[in-house]
C-alpha cells in the first residue's frame, strides 16, 4: 500500500478550458474532507521551474476559502501555459540559441522536498503525456481530461467542449440572419486542432450548410456547388464552418506559427483561404469570422461544470484508493479510470462513420467530399 497522503498539488496546463476552476474547487474540497492539504502550481509547471518569476511564490496554498464560489468562473485561478513542458524546457544556450532541456527531475525533487505526496494534473494530450512520464519516473499522478477540442481518447468527452460548442452554435444562430439579410456567404473558423469535433457538433446544431473537418479532406468545388445549388433554390446565403485543422484535398493545413521547443505548431487561417476561394468561385460577397479564443473563454455550461466537479472529486477518490498513473474518464452512468498510458499521445478524431456525421449528411450538409 502506498504511503498515506497528507498533501497534494494541482496543476493546470495547456490551453485553458471552461471548467478548470470547477475541477480545482472539487479537488480541494474533496481533499480537505480527507484531511489533506492542497497546493496549486502556477502556470503549468512554471511555478516550480521558474520561481524567480513569482515574487509571491510559484506554488500557492489552496484553502477552502480560496476556492469558494469559483466553479462558475472561466479560466483557471492557477494560470496555465502551453510553453512549460518539463521534459522539453527551452533553456537559453550560448549565442542566443535555445536548448531543449529535460528538467523533469526538478519536479520530483520539489515534491520530495516540500512533502507533496501526489499530483492532480488537469490537461489535454500534451499535459497528460507529461503526467504519464512523471508517473513513470515515480510521481503519484492522477490526470483529469480537459480540452475544448474533445480530442482525448478513452473518455466520452472532455470538459470545456460543451461550452465551446454551445457558444459556437449561438454564433451560428446569429450569423444566419445577417448572412441572409446581405445574401452573403459567411465562413466561420473554429478551433479544434487536428480534430473536427467543435466544427461538426456546432455546425450541425447551428444548421451550417457546409462543414469542413480535418477527418474529411475537402474539395472546394463541392462547397461552391453547394452554395450555388442553394442559390438556385432561392436561398441566397450560406454558412460554412471550417475547422482550423481542415485539410484541402490537394493542399496543406493553414499554419500560423511553426512548432517550437515544447510547443506545438499554431493552426489558423483556413477560414480566410476558404472565404477567398469561395468568393472567386461563386462570385458571392463573402465574409469570414474567426471564433478563436472566444471558444475558450467565459463560464462553463452546466454540463461542463458538473463534469469538471465530478472529475475533481473522482481524482481525489482515485488517490485515496491508491491509484496512480490513471486518468478520470467520463462514461455512463459513472466516471471510471483508464491508464494514462492508453491516453498519452493518442488523438481521438471524429469517426467518419459516426451517426453525428451521418446526421449531417442526412440533413444535406456538404462536407466537401
Ligand atoms: O487545445 C485548445 C486550443 O484551443 C486549440 O484548439 C488551438 O489550436 C490551440 O489551443 C490554440 O492555443 P494558443 O493560442 O493558446 O497557443
mmCIF file of N, CA, C and O and ligand atoms in Angstrom, residues 82 147-149 191-193 244 263 266 293 296, ligand 1:
data_model
loop_
_atom_site.group_PDB
_atom_site.id
_atom_site.type_symbol
_atom_site.label_atom_id
_atom_site.label_comp_id
_atom_site.label_asym_id
_atom_site.label_seq_id
_atom_site.Cartn_x
_atom_site.Cartn_y
_atom_site.Cartn_z
ATOM 1 N N UNK A 82 1.086 26.793 -22.420
ATOM 2 C CA UNK A 82 1.452 25.645 -23.255
ATOM 3 C C UNK A 82 2.920 25.759 -23.664
ATOM 4 O O UNK A 82 3.350 25.215 -24.654
ATOM 5 N N UNK A 147 -10.098 19.767 -22.433
ATOM 6 C CA UNK A 147 -9.814 20.497 -23.672
ATOM 7 C C UNK A 147 -11.120 20.822 -24.377
ATOM 8 O O UNK A 147 -12.033 19.991 -24.434
ATOM 9 N N UNK A 148 -11.197 22.013 -24.913
ATOM 10 C CA UNK A 148 -12.393 22.362 -25.687
ATOM 11 C C UNK A 148 -12.451 21.517 -26.959
ATOM 12 O O UNK A 148 -13.505 21.357 -27.544
ATOM 13 N N UNK A 149 -11.288 20.965 -27.373
ATOM 14 C CA UNK A 149 -11.214 20.269 -28.663
ATOM 15 C C UNK A 149 -11.851 18.880 -28.644
ATOM 16 O O UNK A 149 -12.125 18.321 -29.704
ATOM 17 N N UNK A 191 -11.762 26.535 -33.535
ATOM 18 C CA UNK A 191 -10.599 25.776 -33.075
ATOM 19 C C UNK A 191 -10.895 24.273 -33.107
ATOM 20 O O UNK A 191 -11.999 23.861 -33.451
ATOM 21 N N UNK A 192 -9.924 23.503 -32.682
ATOM 22 C CA UNK A 192 -10.119 22.043 -32.633
ATOM 23 C C UNK A 192 -8.861 21.257 -32.963
ATOM 24 O O UNK A 192 -8.874 20.040 -32.968
ATOM 25 N N UNK A 193 -7.781 21.987 -33.307
ATOM 26 C CA UNK A 193 -6.537 21.346 -33.739
ATOM 27 C C UNK A 193 -6.790 20.345 -34.870
ATOM 28 O O UNK A 193 -7.457 20.687 -35.821
ATOM 29 N N UNK A 244 -10.147 24.675 -37.801
ATOM 30 C CA UNK A 244 -8.818 25.279 -38.069
ATOM 31 C C UNK A 244 -7.846 24.270 -38.685
ATOM 32 O O UNK A 244 -6.910 24.642 -39.374
ATOM 33 N N UNK A 263 6.448 23.272 -27.627
ATOM 34 C CA UNK A 263 5.227 23.985 -28.024
ATOM 35 C C UNK A 263 4.846 23.580 -29.441
ATOM 36 O O UNK A 263 5.639 23.720 -30.369
ATOM 37 N N UNK A 266 1.032 26.344 -34.330
ATOM 38 C CA UNK A 266 -0.265 27.034 -34.177
ATOM 39 C C UNK A 266 -1.002 27.013 -35.495
ATOM 40 O O UNK A 266 -0.471 27.472 -36.508
ATOM 41 N N UNK A 293 -10.210 32.224 -29.673
ATOM 42 C CA UNK A 293 -10.164 32.084 -28.207
ATOM 43 C C UNK A 293 -11.482 32.429 -27.524
ATOM 44 O O UNK A 293 -11.626 32.153 -26.332
ATOM 45 N N UNK A 296 -12.775 29.504 -25.863
ATOM 46 C CA UNK A 296 -12.118 29.027 -24.636
ATOM 47 C C UNK A 296 -12.490 29.834 -23.412
ATOM 48 O O UNK A 296 -12.275 29.388 -22.284
HETATM 49 O O1 LIG B 1 -6.149 22.934 -27.496
HETATM 50 C C1 LIG B 1 -7.009 24.001 -27.408
HETATM 51 C C2 LIG B 1 -6.725 25.007 -28.433
HETATM 52 O O2 LIG B 1 -7.698 25.949 -28.200
HETATM 53 C C3 LIG B 1 -6.695 24.540 -29.900
HETATM 54 O O3 LIG B 1 -7.969 24.335 -30.430
HETATM 55 C C4 LIG B 1 -5.929 25.641 -30.572
HETATM 56 O O4 LIG B 1 -5.292 25.208 -31.728
HETATM 57 C C5 LIG B 1 -4.932 25.992 -29.532
HETATM 58 O O5 LIG B 1 -5.500 25.673 -28.275
HETATM 59 C C6 LIG B 1 -4.507 27.446 -29.529
HETATM 60 O O6 LIG B 1 -3.717 27.682 -28.431
HETATM 61 P P1 LIG B 1 -2.919 29.014 -28.109
HETATM 62 O O7 LIG B 1 -3.444 30.112 -28.950
HETATM 63 O O8 LIG B 1 -3.172 29.220 -26.651
HETATM 64 O O9 LIG B 1 -1.492 28.690 -28.403
#
